[in-house]
XYZ file of C-alpha atoms in Angstrom:
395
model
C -13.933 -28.554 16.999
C -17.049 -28.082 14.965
C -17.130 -24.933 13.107
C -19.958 -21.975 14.756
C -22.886 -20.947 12.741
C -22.716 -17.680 10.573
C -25.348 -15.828 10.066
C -25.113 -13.876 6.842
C -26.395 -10.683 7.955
C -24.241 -8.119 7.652
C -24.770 -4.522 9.634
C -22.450 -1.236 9.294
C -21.344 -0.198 12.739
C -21.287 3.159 13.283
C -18.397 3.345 15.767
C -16.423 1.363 12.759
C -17.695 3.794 10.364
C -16.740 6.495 12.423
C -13.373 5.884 12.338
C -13.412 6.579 8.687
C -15.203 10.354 9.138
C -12.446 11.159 11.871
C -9.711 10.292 9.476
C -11.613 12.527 6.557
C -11.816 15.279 9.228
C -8.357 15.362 9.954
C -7.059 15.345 6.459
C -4.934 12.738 6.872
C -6.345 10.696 3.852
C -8.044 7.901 4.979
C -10.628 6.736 3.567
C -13.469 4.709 3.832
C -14.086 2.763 6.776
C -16.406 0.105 5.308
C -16.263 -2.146 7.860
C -18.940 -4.772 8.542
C -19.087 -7.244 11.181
C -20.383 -10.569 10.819
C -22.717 -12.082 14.138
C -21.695 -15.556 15.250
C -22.583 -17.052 18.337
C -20.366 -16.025 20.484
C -18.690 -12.776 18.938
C -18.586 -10.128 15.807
C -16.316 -10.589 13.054
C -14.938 -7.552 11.511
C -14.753 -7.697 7.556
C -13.777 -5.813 4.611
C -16.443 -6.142 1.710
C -14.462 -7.972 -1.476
C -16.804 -6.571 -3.766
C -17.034 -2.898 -4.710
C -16.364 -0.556 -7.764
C -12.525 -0.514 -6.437
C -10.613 -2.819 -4.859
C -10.408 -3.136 -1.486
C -6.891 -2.088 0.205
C -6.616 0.817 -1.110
C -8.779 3.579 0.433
C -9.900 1.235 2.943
C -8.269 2.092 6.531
C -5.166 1.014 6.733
C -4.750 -2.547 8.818
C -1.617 -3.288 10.987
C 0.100 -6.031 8.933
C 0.814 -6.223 5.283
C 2.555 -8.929 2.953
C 2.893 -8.124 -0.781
C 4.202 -10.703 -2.659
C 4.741 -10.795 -6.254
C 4.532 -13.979 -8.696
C 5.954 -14.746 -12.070
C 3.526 -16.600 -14.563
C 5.269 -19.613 -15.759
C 6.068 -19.764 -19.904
C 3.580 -21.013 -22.173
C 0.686 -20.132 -19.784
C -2.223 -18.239 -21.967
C -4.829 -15.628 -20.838
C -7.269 -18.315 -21.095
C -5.687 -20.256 -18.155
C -4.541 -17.308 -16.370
C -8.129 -16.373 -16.033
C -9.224 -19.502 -14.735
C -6.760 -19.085 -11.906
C -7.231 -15.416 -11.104
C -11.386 -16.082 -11.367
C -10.461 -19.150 -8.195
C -7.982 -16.417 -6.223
C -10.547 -13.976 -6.607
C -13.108 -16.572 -4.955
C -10.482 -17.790 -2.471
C -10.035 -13.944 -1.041
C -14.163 -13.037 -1.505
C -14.737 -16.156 1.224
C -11.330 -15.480 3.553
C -12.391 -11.854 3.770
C -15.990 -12.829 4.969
C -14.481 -15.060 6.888
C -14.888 -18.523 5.665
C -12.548 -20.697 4.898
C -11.599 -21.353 1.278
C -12.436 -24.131 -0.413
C -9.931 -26.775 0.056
C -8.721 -25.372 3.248
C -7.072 -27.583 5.525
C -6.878 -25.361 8.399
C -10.442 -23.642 8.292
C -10.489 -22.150 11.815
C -7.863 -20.078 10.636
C -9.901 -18.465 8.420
C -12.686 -17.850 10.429
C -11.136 -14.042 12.890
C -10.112 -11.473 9.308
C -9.753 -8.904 11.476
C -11.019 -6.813 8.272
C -8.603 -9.020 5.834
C -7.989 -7.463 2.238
C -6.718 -8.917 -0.803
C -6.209 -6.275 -3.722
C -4.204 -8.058 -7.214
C -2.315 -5.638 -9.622
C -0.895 -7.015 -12.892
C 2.872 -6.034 -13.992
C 4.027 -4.983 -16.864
C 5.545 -7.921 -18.534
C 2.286 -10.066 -17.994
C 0.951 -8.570 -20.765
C 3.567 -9.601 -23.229
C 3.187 -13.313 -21.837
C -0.545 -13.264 -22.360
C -0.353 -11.977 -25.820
C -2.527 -8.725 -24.349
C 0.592 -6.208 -25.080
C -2.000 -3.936 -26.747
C -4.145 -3.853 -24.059
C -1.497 -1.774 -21.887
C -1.833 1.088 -21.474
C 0.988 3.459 -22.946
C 0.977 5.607 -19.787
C 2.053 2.653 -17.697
C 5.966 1.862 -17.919
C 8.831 0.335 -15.952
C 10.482 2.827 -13.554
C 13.946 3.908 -14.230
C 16.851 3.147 -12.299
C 16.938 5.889 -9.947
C 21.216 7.300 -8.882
C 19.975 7.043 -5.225
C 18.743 3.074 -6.128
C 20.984 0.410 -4.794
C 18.221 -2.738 -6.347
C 18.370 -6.122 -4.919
C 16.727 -8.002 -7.852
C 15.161 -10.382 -5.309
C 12.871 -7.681 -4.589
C 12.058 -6.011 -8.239
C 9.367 -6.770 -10.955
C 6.784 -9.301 -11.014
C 3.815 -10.482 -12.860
C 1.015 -10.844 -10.641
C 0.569 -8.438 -7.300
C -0.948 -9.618 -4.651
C -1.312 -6.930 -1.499
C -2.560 -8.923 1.967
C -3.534 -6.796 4.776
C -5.160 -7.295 8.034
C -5.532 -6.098 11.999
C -4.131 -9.777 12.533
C -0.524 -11.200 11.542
C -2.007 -14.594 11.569
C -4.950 -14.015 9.335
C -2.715 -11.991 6.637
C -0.527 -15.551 7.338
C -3.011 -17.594 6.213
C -4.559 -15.937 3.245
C -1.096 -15.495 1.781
C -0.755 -19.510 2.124
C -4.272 -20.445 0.751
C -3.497 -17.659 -2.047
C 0.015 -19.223 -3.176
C -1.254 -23.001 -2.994
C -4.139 -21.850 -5.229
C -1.521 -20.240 -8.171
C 1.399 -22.445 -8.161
C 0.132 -24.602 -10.804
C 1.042 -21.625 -12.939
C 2.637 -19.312 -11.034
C 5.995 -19.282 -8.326
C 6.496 -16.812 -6.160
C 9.218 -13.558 -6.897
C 9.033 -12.273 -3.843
C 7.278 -11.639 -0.338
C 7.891 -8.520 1.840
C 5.908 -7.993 5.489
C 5.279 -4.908 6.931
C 3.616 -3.226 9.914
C 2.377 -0.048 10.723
C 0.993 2.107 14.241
C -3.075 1.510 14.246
C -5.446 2.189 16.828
C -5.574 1.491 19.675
C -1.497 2.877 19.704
C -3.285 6.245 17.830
C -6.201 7.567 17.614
C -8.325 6.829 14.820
C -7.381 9.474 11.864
C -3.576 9.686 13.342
C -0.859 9.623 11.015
C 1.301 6.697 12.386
C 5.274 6.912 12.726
C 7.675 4.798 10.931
C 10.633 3.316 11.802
C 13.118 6.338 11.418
C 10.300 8.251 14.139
C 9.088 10.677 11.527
C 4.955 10.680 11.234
C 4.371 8.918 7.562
C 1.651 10.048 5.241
C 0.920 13.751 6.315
C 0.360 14.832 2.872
C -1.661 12.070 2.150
C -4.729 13.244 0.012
C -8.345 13.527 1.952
C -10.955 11.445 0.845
C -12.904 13.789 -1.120
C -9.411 14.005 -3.448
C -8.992 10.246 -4.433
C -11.158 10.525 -7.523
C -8.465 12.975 -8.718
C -5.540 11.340 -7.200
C -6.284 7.630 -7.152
C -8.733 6.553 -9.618
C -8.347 5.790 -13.335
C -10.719 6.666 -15.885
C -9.407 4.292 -18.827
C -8.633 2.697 -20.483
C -12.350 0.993 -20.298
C -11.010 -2.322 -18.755
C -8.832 -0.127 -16.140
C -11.711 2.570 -15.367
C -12.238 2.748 -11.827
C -9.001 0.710 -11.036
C -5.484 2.256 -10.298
C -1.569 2.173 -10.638
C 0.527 1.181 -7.524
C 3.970 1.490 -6.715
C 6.290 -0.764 -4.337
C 9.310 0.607 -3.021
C 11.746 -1.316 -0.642
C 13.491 1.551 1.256
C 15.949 0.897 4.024
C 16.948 3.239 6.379
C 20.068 4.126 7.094
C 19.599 3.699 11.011
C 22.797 3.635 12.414
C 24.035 7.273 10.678
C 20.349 8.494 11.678
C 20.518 7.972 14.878
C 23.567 10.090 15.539
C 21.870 12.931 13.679
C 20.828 15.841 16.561
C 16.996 16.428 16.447
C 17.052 20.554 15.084
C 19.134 18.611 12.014
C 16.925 16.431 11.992
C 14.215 18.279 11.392
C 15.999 20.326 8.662
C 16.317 17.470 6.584
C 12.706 16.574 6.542
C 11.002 20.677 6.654
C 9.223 19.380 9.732
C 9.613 18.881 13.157
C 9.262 15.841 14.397
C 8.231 15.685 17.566
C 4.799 17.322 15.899
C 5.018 17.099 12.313
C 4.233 20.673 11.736
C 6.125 22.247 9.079
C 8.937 24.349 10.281
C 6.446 26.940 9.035
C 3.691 26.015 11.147
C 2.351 25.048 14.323
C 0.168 21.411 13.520
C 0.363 18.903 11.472
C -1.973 19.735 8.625
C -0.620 23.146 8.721
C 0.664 24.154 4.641
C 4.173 24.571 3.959
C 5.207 28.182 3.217
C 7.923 27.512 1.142
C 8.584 31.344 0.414
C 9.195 32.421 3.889
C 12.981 33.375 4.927
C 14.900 33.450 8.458
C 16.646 36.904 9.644
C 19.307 35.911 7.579
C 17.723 35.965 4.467
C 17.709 32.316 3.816
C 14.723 29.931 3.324
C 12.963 27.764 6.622
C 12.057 25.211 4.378
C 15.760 24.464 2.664
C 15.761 23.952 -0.935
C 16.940 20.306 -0.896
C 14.420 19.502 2.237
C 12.339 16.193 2.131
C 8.842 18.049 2.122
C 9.987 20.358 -0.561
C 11.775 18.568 -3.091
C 8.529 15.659 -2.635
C 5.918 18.252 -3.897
C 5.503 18.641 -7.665
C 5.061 21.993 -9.128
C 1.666 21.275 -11.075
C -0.059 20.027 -7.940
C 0.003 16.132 -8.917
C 0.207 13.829 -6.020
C 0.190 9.880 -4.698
C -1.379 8.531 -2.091
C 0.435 6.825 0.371
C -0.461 3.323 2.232
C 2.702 3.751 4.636
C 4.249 0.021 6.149
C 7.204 -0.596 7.489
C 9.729 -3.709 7.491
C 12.334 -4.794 10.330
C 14.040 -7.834 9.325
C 17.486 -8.995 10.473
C 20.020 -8.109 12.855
C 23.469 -8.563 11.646
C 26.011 -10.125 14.143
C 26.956 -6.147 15.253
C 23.749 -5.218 15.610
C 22.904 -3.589 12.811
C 19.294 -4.017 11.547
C 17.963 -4.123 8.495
C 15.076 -1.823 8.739
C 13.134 0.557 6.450
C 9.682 1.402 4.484
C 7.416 -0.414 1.922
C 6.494 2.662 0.539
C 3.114 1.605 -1.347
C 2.293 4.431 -3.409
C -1.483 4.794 -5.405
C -1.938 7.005 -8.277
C -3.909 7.173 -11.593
C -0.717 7.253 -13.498
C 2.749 6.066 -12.431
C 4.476 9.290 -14.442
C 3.469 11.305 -11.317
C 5.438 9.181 -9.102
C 8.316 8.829 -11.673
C 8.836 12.821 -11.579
C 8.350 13.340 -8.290
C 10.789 10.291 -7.331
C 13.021 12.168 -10.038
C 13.489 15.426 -8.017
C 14.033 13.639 -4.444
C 16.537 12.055 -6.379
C 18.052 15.414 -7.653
C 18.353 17.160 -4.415
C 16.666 15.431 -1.470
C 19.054 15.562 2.040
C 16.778 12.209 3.101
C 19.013 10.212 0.551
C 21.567 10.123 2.510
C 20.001 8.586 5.342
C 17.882 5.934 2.958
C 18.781 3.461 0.427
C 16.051 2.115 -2.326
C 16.769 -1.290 -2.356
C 13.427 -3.167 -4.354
C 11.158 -1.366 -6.618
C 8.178 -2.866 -8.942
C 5.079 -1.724 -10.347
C 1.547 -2.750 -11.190
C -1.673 -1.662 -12.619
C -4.577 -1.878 -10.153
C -7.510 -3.119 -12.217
C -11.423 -2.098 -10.226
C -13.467 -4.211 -7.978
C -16.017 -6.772 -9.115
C -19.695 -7.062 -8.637
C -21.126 -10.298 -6.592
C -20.406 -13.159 -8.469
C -17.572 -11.089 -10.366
C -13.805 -11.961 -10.218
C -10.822 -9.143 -10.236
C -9.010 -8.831 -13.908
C -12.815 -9.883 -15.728
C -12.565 -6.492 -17.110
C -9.307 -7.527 -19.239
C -9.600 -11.412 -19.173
C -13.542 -11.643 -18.916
C-alpha cells in the first residue's frame, strides 16, 4: 500500500493542550501537554516534539505503555563510535516520533500512528569509565545501595545506555523499541527490557492520578508543573544543564498477602484512604497531610511507620514520579507476578537515596512489596533541530 502524503505543518490543539492546564490545576504534576498533530489525508496524527531544551518523556503527559530497556556497550567501543551511534538513535526516534518511518525500516506503516511516541536516553554510570569520560561524571551521581528491603534479580539492575519508550499505542512503543535495538547492536546488546502500563484517559479524566496494580491512586504527591525547575531539572554540570537524573525501580507486589488485608488496615498502612486518596487527615486528594494531629487516644492518624509519612523528607526535597505498572506471569497456582516500575526524576539521585533510606527504616508497605531490579541514569537535555541527545558530552 503506498504510503499517504504528510504535510509538515504542524498546529497545537487546544483541546490537547488543555489536557496539560487541567493536570497543572489539579496539582497532580503533569506537565506539559505539547502535543501536535500532524494532517494527512485522511486523519491527524498525534506527536510528541523530539526536540526541546529537555527531553521528551519526562514532563510530557504520561502515555499508556512504556518499555525501558537498558543496553551494555560492548568492550573496546570509544566515545568516538558511541557518538556516531547515539547521533543515528537520536535521528531514528526524531522521525518515529513525527511519524515517519526510520531510515532502513522494513515495516514503515508501522511507524506512521505514534500516538504521541517518546524516546528519552539516560547514560549509566559505568559508561563513563568505558568511554574514558570518568571525569566528566558528575560526583553527585552514584550507584544506589543495596537497600535491607531489596531482594535484586541482576537481570533487571545496571546498564549503560537508557532508553525510556512510551506511547498511547502498545504497537507503536513495539516498534520503536525494534528499530531502536537493530540500530545499536553493532555496539551495544541489550541488559534488559521491562513493559509497563498505566490508567490514561479516556479510563480518567485528564489530570487524574491513575491507580496501580495494588488499587492505591499513584503519584498524588507528584510535584505541579510550576515546581519541576526545582525538582526535576539540573543546572550542571554545563553538559548536564537542563537534563536530569532518573531512577528505575522493579517493585513487585506482594498480591496474594494484600489482598487478604481488610480495607481500614489498609488504609493505615498507606496514611490514606483509598477509595479517595485523601489523607486520613483530609477530605480530597490534594488535601496536606497533618502529620501532628492525634486520635482520642492520644496517638497519631498518620502512624509513624505509614507509607505517606516515612516517603516525605524533612528538608522538603522531592522526586517526581512517572508511575507504570508491570503484570507478567502467572505461576501454575495462580500467583502473578505483578508490581510497579517506579520511574523516579530528580536533579540529584541523593534525594531519592535518603528518602528510599527511611521507607526502608520503618515503612509498613515493605511488607506487602519486594524491590526486585533497580538502576540508574543521568538524563542529559533535549537537542535543537538538527541536534542529537548526549552532543552536550560527546559533541
Amino acid at each position: 500500500m503506498a504510503d499517504k502524503p504528510m504535510s509538515r505543518r504542524l498546529i497545537l490543539t487546544g483541546g490537547l493542550a488543555a489536557v496539560g492546564g487541567a493536570a497543572a490545576a489539579t496539582g497532580v504534576g503533569v506537565l506539559r501537554a505539547r502535543d501536535e498533530v500532524v494532517e494527512n489525508q485522511d486523519e491527524p496524527i498525534v506527536v510528541e516534539p523530539f526536540h526541546g531544551r529537555h527531553q521528551a518523556g519526562i514532563a510530557t503527559v504520561p502515555q499508556g505503555h512504556v518499555a525501558v530497556l537498558a543496553l551494555d556497550v560492548a568492550e573496546g567501543v570509544d566515545a568516538d563510535r558511541f557518538a556516531a551511534v547515539l547521533r543515528m538513535l537520536s535521528h531514528d526516534a526524531e522521525r518515529l516520533t513525527r511519524g515517519e518511518a526510520a531510515l532502513g525500516d522494513t515495516e514503515p506503516q508501522l511507524a506512521t500512528h505514534p500516538a504521541r511516541l517518546t524516546v528519552t536516553f539516560g547514560f549509566g554510570y559505568a559508561l563513563f569509565d568505558k568511554l574514558d569520560l570518568a571525569d566528566r561524571r558528575p560526583d553527585d551521581f552514584t550507584v544506589l545501595p543495596e537497600f535491607t528491603v531489596d531482594e535484586l534479580d541482576p537481570a533487571f539492575v545496571g546498564g549503560d545506555l537508557m532508553v525510556q519508550i512510551c506511547s498511547d499505542d502498545v504497537t507503536a512503543v513495539a516498534h520503536a523499541m525494534r528499530m531502536l535495538v537493530k540500530d545499536s547492536r553493532s555496539i551495544m546488546r541489550v541488559r534488559w527490557v521491562q513493559r509497563g502500563f498505566r490508567q490514561t484517559t479516556p479510563v480518567i479524566e485528564p489530570g487524574a492520578t491513575p491507580r496501580n496494580v495494588m488499587g492505591q491512586l499513584d503519584g498524588t504527591s507528584n510535584p505541579t508543573t510550576d515546581e519541576l525547575d526545582a525538582v526535576v531539572w539540573r543546572d550542571g554540570p554545563d553538559w548536564l544543564r537542563d537534563g536530569s537524573t532518573m531512577v528505575i525501580r522493579r517493585i513487585r507486589a506482594e498480591m496474594e498477602t494484600w489482598d487478604a488485608v481488610d480495607p481500614a488496615a489498609k488504609d493505615m498502612v498507606i496514611g490514606r484512604r483509598n477509595d479517595t486518596g485523601a489523607p486520613l487527615t483530609g477530605r480530597s486528594e490534594h488535601d496536606e497531610p497533618d502529620f501532628d494531629a492525634v486520635d482520642g487516644l492520644r496517638l497519631p492518624v498518620i502512624a509513624a511507620n505509614a507509607h505517606i509519612r516515612r516517603a516525605r523528607l524533612s528538608d522538603g526535597r522531592r522526586i517526581f514520579r512517572r508511575a507504570y505498572n508491570y503484570d507478567d506471569q502467572l505461576t501454575p497456582h495462580g500467583i502473578p507476578d505483578t508490581g510497579l516500575l517506579f520511574i523516579a526524576y530528580q536533579s540529584d539521585v541523593t534525594t531519592f537515596v535518603d528518602m528510599q533510606r527511611r521507607i526502608d527504616e520503618a515503612d509498613m508497605l515493605n511488607s506487602w512489596v519486594t524491590p526486585v531490579g533497580s538502576a540508574e541514569f543521568l538524563i542529559p537535555p533535549g537537542c535543537r533541530p538538527g541536534g542529537w541527545i548526549g552532543e552536550t558530552l560527546l559533541g
